[in-house]
PDB file of C-alpha atoms in Angstrom:
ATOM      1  CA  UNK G  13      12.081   6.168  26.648  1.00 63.00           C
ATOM      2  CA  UNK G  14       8.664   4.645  27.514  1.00 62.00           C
ATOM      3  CA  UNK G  15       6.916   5.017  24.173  1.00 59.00           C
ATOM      4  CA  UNK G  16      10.880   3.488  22.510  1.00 67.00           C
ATOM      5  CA  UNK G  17       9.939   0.812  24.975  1.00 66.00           C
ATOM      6  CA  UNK G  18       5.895   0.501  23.626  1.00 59.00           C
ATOM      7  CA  UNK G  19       7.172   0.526  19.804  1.00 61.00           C
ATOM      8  CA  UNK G  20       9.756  -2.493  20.421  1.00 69.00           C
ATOM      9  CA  UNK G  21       6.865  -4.681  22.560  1.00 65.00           C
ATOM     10  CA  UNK G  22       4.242  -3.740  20.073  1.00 57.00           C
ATOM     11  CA  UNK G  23       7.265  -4.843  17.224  1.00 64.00           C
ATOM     12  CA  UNK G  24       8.187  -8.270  19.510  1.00 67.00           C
ATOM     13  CA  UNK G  25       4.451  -8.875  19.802  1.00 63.00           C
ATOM     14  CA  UNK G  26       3.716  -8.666  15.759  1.00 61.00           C
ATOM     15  CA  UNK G  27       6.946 -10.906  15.040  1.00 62.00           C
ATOM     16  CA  UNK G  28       4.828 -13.459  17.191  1.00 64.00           C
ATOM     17  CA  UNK G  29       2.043 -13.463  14.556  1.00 73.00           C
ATOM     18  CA  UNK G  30       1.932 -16.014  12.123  1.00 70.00           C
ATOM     19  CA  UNK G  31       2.272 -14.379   8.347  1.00 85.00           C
ATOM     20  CA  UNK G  32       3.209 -10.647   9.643  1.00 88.00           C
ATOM     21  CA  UNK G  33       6.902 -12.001   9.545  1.00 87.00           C
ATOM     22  CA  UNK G  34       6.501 -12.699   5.828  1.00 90.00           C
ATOM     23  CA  UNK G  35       4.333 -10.289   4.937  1.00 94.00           C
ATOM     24  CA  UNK G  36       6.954  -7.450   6.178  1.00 91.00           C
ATOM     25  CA  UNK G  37       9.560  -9.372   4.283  1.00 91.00           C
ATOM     26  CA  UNK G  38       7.761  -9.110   1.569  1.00 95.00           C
ATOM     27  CA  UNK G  39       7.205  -5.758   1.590  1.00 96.00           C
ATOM     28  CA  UNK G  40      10.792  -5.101   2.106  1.00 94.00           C
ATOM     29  CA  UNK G  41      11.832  -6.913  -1.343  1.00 96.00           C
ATOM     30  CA  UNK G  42       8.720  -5.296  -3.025  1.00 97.00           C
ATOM     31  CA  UNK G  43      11.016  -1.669  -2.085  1.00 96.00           C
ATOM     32  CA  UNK G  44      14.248  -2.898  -2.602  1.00 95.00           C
ATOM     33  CA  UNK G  45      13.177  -3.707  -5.963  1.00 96.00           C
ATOM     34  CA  UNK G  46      11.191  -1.173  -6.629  1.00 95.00           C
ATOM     35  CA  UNK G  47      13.514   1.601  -5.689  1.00 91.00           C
ATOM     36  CA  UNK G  48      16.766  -0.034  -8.251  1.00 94.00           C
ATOM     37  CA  UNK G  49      14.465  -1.267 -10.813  1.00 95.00           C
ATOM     38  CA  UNK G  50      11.162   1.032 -10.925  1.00 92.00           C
ATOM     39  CA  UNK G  51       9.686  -2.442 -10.865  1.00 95.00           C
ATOM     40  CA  UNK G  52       7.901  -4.753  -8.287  1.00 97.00           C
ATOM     41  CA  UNK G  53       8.263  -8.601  -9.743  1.00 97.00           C
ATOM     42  CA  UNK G  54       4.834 -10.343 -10.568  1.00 97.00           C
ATOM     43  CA  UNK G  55       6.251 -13.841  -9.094  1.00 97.00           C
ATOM     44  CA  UNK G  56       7.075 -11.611  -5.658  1.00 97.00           C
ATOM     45  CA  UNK G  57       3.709 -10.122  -5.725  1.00 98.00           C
ATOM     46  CA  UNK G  58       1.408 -13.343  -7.099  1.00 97.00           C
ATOM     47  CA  UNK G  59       3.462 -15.779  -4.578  1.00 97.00           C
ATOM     48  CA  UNK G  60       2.416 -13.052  -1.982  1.00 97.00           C
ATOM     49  CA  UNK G  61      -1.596 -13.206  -2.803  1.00 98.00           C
ATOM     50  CA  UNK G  62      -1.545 -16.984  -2.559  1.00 97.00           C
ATOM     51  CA  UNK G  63       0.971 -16.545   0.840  1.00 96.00           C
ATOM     52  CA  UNK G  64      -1.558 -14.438   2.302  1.00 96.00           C
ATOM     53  CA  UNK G  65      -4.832 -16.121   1.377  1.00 96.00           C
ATOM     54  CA  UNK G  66      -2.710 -19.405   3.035  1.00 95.00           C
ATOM     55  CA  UNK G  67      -1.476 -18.000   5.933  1.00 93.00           C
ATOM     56  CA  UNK G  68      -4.506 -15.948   6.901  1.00 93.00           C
ATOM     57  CA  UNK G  69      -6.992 -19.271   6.089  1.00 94.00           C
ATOM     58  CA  UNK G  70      -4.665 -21.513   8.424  1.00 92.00           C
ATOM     59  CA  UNK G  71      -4.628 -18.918  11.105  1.00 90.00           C
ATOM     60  CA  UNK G  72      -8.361 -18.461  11.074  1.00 90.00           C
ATOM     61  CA  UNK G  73     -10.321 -19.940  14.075  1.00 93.00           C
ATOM     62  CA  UNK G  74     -13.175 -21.116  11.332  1.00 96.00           C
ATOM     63  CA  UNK G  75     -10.813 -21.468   7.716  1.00 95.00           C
ATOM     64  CA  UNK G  76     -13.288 -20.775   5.463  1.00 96.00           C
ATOM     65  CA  UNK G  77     -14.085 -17.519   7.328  1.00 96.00           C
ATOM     66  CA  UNK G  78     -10.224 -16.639   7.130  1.00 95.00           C
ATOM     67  CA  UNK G  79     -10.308 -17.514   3.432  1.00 97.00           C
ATOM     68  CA  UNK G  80     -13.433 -15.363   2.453  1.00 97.00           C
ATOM     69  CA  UNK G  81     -11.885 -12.636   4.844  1.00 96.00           C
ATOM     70  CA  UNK G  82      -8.477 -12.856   2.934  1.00 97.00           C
ATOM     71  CA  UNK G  83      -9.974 -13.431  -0.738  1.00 98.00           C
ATOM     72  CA  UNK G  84     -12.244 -10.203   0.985  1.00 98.00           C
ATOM     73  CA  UNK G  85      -9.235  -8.130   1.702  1.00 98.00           C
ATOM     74  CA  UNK G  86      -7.711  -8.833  -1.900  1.00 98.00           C
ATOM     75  CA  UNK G  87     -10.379  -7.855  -4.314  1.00 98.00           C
ATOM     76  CA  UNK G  88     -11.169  -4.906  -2.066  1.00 98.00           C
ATOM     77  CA  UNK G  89      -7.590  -3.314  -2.336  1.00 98.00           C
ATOM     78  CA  UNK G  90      -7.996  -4.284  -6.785  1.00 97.00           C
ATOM     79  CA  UNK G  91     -11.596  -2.703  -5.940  1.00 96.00           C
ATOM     80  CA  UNK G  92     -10.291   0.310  -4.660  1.00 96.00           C
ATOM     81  CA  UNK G  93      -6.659   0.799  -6.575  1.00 96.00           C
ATOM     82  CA  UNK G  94      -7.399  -0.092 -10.485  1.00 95.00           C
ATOM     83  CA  UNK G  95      -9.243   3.307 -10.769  1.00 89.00           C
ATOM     84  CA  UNK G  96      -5.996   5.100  -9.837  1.00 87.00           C
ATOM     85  CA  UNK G  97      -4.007   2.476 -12.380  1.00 90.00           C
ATOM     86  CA  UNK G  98      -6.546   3.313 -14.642  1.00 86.00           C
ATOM     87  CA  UNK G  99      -5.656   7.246 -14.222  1.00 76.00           C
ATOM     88  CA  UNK G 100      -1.988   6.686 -14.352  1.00 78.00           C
ATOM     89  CA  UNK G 101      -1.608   7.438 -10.565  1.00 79.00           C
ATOM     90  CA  UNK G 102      -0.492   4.384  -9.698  1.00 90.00           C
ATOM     91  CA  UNK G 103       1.668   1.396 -10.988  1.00 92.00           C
ATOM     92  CA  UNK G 104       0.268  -1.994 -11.869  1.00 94.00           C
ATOM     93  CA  UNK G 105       2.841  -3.712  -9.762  1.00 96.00           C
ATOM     94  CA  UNK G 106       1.532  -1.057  -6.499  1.00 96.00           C
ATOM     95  CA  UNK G 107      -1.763  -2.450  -7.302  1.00 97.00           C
ATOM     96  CA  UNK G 108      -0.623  -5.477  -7.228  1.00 98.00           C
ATOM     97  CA  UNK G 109       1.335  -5.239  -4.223  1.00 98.00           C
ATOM     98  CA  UNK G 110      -1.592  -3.863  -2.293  1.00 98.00           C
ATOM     99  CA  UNK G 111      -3.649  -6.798  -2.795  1.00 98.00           C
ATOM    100  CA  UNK G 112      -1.070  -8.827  -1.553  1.00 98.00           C
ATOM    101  CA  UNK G 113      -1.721  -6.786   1.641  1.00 98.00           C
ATOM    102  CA  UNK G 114      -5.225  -7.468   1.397  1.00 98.00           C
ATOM    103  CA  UNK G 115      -4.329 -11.096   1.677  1.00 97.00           C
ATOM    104  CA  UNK G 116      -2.896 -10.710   4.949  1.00 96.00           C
ATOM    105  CA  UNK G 117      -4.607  -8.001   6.874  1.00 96.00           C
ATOM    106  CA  UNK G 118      -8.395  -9.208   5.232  1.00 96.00           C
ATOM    107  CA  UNK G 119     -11.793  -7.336   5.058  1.00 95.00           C
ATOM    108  CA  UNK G 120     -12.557  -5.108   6.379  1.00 93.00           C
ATOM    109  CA  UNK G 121      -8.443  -4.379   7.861  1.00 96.00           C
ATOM    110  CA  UNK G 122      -7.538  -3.094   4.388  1.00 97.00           C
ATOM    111  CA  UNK G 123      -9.364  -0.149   4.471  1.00 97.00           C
ATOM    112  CA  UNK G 124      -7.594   1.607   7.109  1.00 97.00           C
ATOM    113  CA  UNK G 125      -4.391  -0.216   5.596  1.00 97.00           C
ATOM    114  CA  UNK G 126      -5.271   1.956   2.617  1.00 97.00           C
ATOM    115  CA  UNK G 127      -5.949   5.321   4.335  1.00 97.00           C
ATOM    116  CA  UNK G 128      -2.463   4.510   6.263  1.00 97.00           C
ATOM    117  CA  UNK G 129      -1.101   3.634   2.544  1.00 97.00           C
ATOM    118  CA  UNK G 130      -2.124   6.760   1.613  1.00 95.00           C
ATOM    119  CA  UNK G 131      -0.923   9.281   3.731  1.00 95.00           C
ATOM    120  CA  UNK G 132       2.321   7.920   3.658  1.00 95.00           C
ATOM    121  CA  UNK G 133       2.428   8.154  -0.116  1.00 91.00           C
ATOM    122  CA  UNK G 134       1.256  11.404  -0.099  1.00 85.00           C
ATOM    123  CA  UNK G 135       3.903  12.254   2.638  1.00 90.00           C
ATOM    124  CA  UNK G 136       6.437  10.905   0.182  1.00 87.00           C
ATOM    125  CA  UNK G 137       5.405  12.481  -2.590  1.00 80.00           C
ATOM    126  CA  UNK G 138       5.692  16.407  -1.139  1.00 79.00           C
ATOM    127  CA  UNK G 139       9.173  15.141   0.052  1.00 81.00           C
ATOM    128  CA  UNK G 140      10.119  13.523  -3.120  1.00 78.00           C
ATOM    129  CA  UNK G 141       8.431  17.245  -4.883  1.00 72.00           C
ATOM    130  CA  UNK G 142      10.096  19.767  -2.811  1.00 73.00           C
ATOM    131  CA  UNK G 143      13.319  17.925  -2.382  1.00 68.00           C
ATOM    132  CA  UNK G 144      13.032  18.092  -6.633  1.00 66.00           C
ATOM    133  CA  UNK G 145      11.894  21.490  -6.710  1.00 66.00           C
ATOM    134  CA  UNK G 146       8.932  20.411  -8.305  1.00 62.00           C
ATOM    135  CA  UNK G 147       5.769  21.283  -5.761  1.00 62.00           C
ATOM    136  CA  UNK G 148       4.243  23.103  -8.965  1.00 64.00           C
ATOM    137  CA  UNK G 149       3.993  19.981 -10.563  1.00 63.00           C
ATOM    138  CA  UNK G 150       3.100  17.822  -8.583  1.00 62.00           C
ATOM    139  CA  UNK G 151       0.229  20.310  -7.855  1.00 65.00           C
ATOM    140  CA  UNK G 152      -0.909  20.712 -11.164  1.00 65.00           C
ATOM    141  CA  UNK G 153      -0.872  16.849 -11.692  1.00 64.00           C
ATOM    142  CA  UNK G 154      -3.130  16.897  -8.511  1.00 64.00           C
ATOM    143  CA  UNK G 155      -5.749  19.004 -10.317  1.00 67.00           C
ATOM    144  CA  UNK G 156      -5.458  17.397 -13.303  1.00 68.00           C
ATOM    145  CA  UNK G 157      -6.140  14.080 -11.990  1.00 66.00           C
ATOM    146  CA  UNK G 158      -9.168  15.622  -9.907  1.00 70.00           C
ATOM    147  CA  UNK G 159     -10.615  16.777 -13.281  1.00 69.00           C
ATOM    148  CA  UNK G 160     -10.417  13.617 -15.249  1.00 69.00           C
ATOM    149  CA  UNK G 161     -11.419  12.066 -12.529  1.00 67.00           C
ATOM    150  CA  UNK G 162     -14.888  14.268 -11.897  1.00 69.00           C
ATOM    151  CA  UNK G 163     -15.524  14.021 -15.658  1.00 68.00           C
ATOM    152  CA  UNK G 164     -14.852  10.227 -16.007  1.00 65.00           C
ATOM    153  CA  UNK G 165     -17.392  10.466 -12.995  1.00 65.00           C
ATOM    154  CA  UNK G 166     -20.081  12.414 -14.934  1.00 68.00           C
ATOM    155  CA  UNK G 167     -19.853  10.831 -18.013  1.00 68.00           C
ATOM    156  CA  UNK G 168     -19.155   7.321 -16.819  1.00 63.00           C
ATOM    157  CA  UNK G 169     -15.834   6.785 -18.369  1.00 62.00           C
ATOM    158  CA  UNK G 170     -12.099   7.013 -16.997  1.00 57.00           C
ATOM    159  CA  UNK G 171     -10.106   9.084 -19.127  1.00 56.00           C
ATOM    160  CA  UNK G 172      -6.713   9.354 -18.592  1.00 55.00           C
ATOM    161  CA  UNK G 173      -5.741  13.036 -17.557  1.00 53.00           C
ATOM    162  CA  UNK G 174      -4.249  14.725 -21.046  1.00 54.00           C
ATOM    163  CA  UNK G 175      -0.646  16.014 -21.518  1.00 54.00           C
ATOM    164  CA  UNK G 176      -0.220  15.239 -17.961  1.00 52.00           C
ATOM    165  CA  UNK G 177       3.628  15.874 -17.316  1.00 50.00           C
ATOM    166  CA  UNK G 178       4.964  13.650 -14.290  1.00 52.00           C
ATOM    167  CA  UNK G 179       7.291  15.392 -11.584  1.00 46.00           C
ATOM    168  CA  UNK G 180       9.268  12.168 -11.257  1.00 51.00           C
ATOM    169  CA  UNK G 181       9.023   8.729 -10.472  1.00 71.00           C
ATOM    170  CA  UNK G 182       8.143   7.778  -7.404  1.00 80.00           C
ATOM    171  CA  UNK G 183       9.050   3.910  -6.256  1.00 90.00           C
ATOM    172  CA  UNK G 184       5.513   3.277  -4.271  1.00 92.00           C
ATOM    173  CA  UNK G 185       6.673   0.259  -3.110  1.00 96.00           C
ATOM    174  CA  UNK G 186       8.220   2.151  -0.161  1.00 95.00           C
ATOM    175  CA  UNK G 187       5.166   4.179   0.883  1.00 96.00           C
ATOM    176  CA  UNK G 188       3.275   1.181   0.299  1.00 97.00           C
ATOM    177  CA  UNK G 189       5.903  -0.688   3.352  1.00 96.00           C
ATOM    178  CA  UNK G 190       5.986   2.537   5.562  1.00 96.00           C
ATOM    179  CA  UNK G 191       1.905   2.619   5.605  1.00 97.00           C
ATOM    180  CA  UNK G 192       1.373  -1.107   5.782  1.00 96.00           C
ATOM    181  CA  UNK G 193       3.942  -1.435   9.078  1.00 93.00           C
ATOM    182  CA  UNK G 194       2.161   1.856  10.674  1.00 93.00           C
ATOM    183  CA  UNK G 195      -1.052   0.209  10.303  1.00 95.00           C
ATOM    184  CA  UNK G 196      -0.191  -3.292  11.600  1.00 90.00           C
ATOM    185  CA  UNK G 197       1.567  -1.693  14.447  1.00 87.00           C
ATOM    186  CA  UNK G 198      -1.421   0.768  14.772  1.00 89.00           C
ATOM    187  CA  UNK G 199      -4.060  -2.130  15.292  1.00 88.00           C
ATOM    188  CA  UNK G 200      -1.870  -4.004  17.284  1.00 82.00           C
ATOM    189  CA  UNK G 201      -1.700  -1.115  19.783  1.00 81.00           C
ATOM    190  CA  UNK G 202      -5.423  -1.348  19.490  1.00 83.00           C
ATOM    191  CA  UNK G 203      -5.779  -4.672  20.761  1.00 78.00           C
ATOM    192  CA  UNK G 204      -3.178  -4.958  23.495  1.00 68.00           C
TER     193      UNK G 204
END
């Protein structure tokens, strides 16, 4: 009962923070969509960025630190994501979507954002496999990635993996929510 009553003040607390409100919003129309359509809307996701690098410059104490920190946070999470876009891992709109994020949690936040992204992806994705009956896949498409990966790595390019067969689609747009509410909730226990 205590830790029901820790979630809900730690929930009430981040409702009281300017952008969170519209960030989780966001997020929730980014899976809505993504999850009937396969498809996260470039006007949600670009109106997002420039939400983000607003609300987070306007909340700063010094707004030209907030912006930098913001404008920080977005090019880190393109930094970080357009390899896996690159490898077919992950969707442009997810890329997108995750430098919305960046917008609102800033450098250096989206890092952990990211790990949090992560896990819950990869949480969803040996649901999504076994409830499919397709672990071996998904395994296999695991290595294969790895490979290309290592050898784009040694030889300086980014191949795609080859004859790569997918073990379903996967809206990321929901993993992408889950991890980025974890995370805000997680440093908001951190401060309190």
């Amino acid at each position: 009962m205590q830790l029901l009553n820790s979630f809900i003040n730690l929930v009430a607390e981040l409702a009281d923070q300017p952008g969170v409100a519209a960030l989780v919003v966001l997020l929730v129309l980014a899976a809505v969509s993504d999850l009937h359509t396969y498809r996260i809307p470039n006007a949600l996701t670009v109106s997002g960025m420039a939400l983000g690098l607003i609300a987070t410059t306007l909340t700063a104490k010094v707004p030209a630190t907030g912006f930098l920190h913001a404008a920080g946070g977005l090019l880190t999470a393109l930094l970080c994501l357009i390899p896996l876009h690159a490898l077919r891992v992950m969707g442009g709109g997810d890329v997108k979507l995750m430098a919305m994020v960046g917008a609102f949690v800033g450098v250096p936040d989206i890092l952990p954002a990211l790990l949090f992204v992560f896990i819950a992806g990869g949480v969803a994705a040996v649901v999504f496999a076994v409830s499919r009956r397709r672990v071996r896949r998904l395994m296999g498409n695991v290595g294969d990635i790895v490979r290309s990966a290592a050898a784009g790595a040694l030889t300086g390019t980014s191949p795609a993996p080859a004859g790569m067969v997918s073990a379903g689609r996967l809206p990321f747009a929901i993993p992408i929510g889950v991890g980025t509410v974890a995370f805000l909730l997680y440093r908001q226990a951190l401060s309190a």
